[in-house]
PDB file of C-alpha atoms in Angstrom:
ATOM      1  CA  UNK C   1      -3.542  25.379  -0.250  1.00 93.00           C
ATOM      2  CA  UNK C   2      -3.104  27.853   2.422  1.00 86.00           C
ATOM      3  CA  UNK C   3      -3.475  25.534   5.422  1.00 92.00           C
ATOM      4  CA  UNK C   4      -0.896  23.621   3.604  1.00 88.00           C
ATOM      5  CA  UNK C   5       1.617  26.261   3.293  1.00 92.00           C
ATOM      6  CA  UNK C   6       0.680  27.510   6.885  1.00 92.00           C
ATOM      7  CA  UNK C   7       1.361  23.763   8.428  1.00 84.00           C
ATOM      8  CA  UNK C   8       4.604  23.620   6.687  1.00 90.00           C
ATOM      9  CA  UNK C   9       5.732  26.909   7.911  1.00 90.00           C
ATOM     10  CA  UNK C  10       5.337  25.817  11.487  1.00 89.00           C
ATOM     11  CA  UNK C  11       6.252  21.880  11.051  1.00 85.00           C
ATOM     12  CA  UNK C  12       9.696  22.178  12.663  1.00 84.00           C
ATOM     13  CA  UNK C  13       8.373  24.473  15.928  1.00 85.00           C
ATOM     14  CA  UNK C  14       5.421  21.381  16.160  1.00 81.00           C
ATOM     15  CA  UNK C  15       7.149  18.321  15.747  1.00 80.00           C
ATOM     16  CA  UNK C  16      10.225  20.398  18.238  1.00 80.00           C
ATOM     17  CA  UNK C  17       7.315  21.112  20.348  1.00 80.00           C
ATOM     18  CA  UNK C  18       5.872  17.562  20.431  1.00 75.00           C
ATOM     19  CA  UNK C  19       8.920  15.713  21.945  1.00 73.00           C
ATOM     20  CA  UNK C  20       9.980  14.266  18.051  1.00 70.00           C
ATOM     21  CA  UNK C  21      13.631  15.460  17.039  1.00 77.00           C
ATOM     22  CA  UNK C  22      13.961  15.393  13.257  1.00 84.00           C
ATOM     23  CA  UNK C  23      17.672  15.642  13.403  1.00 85.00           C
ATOM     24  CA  UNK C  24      18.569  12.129  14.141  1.00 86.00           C
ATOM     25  CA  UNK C  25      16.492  10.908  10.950  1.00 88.00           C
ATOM     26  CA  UNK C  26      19.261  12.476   8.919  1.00 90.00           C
ATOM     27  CA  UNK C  27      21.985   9.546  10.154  1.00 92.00           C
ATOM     28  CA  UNK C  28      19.450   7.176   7.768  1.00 92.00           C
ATOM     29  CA  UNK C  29      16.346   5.202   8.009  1.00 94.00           C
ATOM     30  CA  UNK C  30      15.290   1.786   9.560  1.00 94.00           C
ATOM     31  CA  UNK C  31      11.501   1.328   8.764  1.00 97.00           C
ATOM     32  CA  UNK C  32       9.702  -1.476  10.245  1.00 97.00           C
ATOM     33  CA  UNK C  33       7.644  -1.764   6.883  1.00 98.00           C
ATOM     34  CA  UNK C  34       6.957  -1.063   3.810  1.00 98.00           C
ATOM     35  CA  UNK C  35       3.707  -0.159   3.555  1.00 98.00           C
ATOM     36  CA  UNK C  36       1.948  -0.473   0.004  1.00 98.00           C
ATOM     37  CA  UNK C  37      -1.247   1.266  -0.536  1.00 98.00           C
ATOM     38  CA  UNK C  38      -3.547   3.257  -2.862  1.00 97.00           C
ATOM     39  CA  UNK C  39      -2.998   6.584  -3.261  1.00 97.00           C
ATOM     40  CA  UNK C  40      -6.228   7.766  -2.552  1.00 97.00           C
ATOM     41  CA  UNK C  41      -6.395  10.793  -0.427  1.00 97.00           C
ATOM     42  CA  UNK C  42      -8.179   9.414   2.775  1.00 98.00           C
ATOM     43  CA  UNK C  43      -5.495   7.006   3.244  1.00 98.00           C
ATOM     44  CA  UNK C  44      -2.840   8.262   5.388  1.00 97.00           C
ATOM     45  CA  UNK C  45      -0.736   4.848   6.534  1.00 98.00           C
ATOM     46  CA  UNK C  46       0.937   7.428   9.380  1.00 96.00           C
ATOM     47  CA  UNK C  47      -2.545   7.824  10.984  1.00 96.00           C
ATOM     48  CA  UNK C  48      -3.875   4.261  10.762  1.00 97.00           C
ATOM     49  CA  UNK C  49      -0.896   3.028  12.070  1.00 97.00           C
ATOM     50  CA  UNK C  50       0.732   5.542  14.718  1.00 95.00           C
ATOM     51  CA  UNK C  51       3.966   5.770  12.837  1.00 95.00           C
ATOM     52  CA  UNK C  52       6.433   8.466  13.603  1.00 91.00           C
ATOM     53  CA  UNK C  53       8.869   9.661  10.482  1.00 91.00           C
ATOM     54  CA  UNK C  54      11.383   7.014   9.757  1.00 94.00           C
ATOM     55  CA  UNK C  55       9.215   3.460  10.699  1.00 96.00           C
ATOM     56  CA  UNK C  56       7.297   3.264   7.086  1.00 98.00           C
ATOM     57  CA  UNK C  57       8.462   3.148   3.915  1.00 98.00           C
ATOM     58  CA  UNK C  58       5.834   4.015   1.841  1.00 98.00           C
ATOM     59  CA  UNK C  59       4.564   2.716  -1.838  1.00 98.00           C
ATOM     60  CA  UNK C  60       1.634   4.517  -2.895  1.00 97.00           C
ATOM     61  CA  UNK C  61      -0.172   3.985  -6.410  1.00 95.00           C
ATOM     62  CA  UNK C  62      -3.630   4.075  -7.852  1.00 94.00           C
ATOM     63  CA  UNK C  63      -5.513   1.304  -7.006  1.00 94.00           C
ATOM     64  CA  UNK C  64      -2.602  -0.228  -4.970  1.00 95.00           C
ATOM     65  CA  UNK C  65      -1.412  -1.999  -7.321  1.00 94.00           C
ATOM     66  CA  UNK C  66       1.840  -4.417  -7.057  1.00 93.00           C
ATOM     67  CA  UNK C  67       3.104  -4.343 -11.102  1.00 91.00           C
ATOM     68  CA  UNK C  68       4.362  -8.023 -11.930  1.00 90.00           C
ATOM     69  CA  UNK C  69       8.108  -7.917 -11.808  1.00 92.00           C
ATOM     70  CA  UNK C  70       9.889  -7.850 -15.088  1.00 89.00           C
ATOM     71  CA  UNK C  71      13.865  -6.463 -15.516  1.00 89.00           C
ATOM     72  CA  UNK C  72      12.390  -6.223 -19.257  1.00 90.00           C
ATOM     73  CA  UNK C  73      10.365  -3.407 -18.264  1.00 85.00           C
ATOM     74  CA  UNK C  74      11.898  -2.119 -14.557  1.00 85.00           C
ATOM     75  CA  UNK C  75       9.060   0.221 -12.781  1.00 91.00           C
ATOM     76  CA  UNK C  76       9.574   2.775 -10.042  1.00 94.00           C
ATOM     77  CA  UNK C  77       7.298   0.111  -8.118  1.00 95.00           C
ATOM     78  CA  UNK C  78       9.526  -2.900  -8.039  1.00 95.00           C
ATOM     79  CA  UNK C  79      12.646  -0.387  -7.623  1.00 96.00           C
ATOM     80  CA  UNK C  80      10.651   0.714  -4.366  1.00 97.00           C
ATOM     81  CA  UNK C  81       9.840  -2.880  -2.797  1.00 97.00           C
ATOM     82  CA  UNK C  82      13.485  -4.130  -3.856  1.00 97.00           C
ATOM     83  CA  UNK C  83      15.050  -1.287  -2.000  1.00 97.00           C
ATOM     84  CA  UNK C  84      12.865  -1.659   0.974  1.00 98.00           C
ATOM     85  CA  UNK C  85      13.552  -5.435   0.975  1.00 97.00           C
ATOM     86  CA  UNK C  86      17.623  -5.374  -0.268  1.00 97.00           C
ATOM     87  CA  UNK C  87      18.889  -2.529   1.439  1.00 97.00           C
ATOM     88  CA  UNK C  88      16.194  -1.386   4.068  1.00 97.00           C
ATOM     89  CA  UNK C  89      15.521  -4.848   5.106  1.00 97.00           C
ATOM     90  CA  UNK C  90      11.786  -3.975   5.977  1.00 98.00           C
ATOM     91  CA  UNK C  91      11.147  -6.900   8.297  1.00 97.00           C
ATOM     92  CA  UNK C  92       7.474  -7.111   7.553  1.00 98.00           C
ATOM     93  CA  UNK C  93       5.191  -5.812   4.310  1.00 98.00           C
ATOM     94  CA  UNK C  94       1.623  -4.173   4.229  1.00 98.00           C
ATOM     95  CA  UNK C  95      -0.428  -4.502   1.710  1.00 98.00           C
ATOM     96  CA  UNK C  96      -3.564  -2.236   2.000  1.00 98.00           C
ATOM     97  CA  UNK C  97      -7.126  -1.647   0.710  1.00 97.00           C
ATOM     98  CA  UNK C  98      -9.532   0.330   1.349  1.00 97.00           C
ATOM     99  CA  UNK C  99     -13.268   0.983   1.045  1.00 97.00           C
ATOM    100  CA  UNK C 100     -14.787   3.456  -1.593  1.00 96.00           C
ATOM    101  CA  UNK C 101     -11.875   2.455  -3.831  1.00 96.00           C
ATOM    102  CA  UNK C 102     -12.695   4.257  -6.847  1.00 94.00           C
ATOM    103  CA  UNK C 103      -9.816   2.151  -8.934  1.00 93.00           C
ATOM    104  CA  UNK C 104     -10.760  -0.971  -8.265  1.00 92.00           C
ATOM    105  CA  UNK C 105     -14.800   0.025  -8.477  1.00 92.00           C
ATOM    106  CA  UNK C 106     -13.680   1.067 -11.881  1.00 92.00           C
ATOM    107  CA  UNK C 107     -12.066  -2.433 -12.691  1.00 87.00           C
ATOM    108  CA  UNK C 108     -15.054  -4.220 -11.624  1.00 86.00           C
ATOM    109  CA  UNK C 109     -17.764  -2.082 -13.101  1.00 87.00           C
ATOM    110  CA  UNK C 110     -15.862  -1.776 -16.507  1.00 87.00           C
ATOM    111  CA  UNK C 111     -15.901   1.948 -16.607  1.00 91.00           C
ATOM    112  CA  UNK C 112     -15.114   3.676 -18.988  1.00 93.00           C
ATOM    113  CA  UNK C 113     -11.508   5.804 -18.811  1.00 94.00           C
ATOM    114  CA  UNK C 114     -11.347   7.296 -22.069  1.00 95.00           C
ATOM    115  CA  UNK C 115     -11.168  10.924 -20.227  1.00 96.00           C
ATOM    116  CA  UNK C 116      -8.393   9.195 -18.188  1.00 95.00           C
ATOM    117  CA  UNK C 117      -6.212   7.097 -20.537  1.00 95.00           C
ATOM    118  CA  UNK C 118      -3.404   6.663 -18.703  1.00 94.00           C
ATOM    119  CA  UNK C 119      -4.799   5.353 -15.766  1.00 93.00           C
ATOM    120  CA  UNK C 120      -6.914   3.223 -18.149  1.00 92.00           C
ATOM    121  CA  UNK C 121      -3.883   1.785 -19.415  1.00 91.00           C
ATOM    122  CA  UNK C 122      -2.440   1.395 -16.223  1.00 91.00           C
ATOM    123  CA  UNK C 123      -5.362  -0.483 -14.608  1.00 89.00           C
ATOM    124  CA  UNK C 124      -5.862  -2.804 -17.848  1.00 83.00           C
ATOM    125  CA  UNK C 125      -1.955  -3.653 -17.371  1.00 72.00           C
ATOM    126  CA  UNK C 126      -1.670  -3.878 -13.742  1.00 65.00           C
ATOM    127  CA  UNK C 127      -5.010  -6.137 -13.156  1.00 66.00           C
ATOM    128  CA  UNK C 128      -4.930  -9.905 -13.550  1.00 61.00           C
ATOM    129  CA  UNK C 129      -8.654  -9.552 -14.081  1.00 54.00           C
ATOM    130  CA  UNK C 130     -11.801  -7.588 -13.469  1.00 49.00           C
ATOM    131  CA  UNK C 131     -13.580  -8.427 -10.578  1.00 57.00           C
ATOM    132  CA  UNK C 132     -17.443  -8.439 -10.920  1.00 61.00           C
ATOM    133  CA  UNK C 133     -19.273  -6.430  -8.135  1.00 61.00           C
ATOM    134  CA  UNK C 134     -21.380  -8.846  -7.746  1.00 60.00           C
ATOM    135  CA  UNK C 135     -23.706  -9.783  -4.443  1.00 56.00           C
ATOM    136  CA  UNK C 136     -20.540  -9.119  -2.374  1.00 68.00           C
ATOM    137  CA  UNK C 137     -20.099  -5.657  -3.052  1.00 88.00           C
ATOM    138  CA  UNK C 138     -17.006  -3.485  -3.570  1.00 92.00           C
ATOM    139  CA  UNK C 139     -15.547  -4.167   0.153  1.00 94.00           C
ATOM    140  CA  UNK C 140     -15.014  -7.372  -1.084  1.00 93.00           C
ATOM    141  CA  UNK C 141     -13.906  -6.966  -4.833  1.00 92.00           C
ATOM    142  CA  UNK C 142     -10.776  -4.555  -2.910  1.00 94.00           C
ATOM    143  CA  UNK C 143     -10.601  -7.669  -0.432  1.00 95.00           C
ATOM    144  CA  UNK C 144      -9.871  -9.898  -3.484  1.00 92.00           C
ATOM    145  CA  UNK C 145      -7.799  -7.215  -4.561  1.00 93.00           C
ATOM    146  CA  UNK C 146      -5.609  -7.153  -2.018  1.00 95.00           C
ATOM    147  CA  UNK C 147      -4.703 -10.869  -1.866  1.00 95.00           C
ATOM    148  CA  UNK C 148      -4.056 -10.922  -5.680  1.00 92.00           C
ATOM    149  CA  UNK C 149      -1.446  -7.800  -5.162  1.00 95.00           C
ATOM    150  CA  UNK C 150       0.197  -9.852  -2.218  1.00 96.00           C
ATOM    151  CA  UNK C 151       0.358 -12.807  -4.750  1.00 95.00           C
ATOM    152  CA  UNK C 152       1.954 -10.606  -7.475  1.00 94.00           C
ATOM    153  CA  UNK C 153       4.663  -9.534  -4.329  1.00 96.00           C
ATOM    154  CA  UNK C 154       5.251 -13.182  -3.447  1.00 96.00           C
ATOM    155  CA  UNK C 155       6.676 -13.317  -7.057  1.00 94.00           C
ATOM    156  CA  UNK C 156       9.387 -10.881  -6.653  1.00 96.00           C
ATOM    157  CA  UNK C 157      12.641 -12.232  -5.824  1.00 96.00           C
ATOM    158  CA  UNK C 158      13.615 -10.464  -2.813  1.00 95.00           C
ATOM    159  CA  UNK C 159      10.438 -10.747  -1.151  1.00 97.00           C
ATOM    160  CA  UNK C 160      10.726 -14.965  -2.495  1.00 97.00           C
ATOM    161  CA  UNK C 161      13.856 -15.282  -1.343  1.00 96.00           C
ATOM    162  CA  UNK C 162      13.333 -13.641   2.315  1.00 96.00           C
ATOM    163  CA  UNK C 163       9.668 -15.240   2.359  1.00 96.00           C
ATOM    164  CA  UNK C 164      11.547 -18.766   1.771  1.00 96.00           C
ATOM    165  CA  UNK C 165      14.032 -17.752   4.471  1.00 96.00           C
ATOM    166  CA  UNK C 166      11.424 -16.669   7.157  1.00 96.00           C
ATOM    167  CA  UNK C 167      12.661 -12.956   7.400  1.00 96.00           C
ATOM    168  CA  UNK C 168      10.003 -11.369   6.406  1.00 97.00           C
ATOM    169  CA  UNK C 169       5.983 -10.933   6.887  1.00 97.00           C
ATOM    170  CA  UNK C 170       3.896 -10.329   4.184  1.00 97.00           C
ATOM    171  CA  UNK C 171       0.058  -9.007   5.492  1.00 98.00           C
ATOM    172  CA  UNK C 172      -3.005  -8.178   3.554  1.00 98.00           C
ATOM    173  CA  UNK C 173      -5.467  -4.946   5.095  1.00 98.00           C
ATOM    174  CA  UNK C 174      -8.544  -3.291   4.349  1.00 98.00           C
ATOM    175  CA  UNK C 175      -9.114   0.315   5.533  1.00 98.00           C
ATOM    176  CA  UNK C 176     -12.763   1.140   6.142  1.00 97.00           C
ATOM    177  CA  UNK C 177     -12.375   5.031   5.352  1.00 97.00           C
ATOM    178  CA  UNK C 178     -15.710   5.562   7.050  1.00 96.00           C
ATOM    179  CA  UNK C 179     -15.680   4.043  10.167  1.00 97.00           C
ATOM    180  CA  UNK C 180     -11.107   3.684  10.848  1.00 97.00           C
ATOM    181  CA  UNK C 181     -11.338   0.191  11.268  1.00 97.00           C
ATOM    182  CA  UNK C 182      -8.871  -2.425   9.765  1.00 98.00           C
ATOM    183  CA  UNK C 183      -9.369  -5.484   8.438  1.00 98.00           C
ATOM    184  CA  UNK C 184      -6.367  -8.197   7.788  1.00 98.00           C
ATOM    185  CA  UNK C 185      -6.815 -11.064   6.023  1.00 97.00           C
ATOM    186  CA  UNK C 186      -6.433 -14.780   7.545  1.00 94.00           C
ATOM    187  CA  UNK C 187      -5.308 -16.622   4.651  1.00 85.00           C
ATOM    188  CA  UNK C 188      -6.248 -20.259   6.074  1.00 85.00           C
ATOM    189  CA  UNK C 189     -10.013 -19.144   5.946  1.00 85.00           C
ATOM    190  CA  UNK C 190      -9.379 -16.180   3.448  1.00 87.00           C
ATOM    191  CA  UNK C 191     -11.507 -13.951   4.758  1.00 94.00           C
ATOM    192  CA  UNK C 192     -10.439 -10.426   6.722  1.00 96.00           C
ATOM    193  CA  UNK C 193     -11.604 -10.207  10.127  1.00 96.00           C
ATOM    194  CA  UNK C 194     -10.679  -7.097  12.580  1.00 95.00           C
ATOM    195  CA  UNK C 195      -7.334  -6.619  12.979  1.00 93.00           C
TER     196      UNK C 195
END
């Protein structure tokens, strides 16, 4: 935690010092996406994708997952990708996976999560289904993964309605935490293939 505090101590003399004036991100924001991702720790959308504070708009959640939209039961998650849509007007949306993802290995092994039953119940109620392992491995399970989260998206009005209008992009990624390459997904073959 000390390298933490130490880093945030000196934040305004380094980003001052590296040419990026904070002051002008207090007149609002304008991201260029929304980027939706897991919240694992070895994920950090900023780094993967060069972005300076102010062009992401970040949704991070175990496992990545996109909750289906219901006004019955409003989440923090649809709040999130409505705002970034409705007010933000995000012009394009990331959806991203990444290797070594311990929620969706979970899913697809059936672990067990008594000693975590909240993200039990959150992965039974977020998942359309459990993906076997199988011969493809866990790369693609979080492939799969992906595409069914940018399905559950293409239900939610706002992104509907400015997907039906042409307004917005919607893009699937996989994050090899290993290696830094990314993957995005070409849906007329449906496979991911360097970005």
């Amino acid at each position: 935690m000390h390298a933490l505090i130490e880093h945030a101590r000196s934040f305004r003399d380094r980003a001052a010092a590296d040419g990026a004036p904070l002051a002008p991100l207090a007149q609002g924001q304008a991201p260029l996406a929304l980027f939706i991702t897991c919240s694992d720790s070895r994920v950090v959308p900023s780094l993967i994708t060069g972005a300076k504070p102010g062009e992401l708009f970040e949704l991070r959640t175990a496992g990545g997952i996109v909750p289906r939209y219901s006004l019955d039961r409003p989440s923090a998650e649809a709040a999130t990708i409505e705002f970034a849509v409705e007010v933000l007007q995000v012009a394009d949306v990331v959806v991203c996976g990444h290797s070594h993802c311990a929620a969706v290995a979970a899913l697809a092994r059936g672990d067990d999560l008594t000693t975590v039953p909240a993200m039990a119940g959150w992965l039974s109620a977020a998942s359309d289904r459990t993906d076997d392992l199988g011969a493809d491995g866990l790369d693609r399970a979080v492939q799969r993964h992906v595409v069914a989260q940018m399905e559950r998206l293409r239900a939610h009005p706002a992104i509907r309605r400015r997907l039906d209008q042409g307004r917005i992009g919607l893009h699937g990624w996989f994050y090899e935490v290993h290696t830094g390459t990314v993957l995005t997904h070409r849906s007329g073959a449906d496979t991911f293939r360097p970005i």
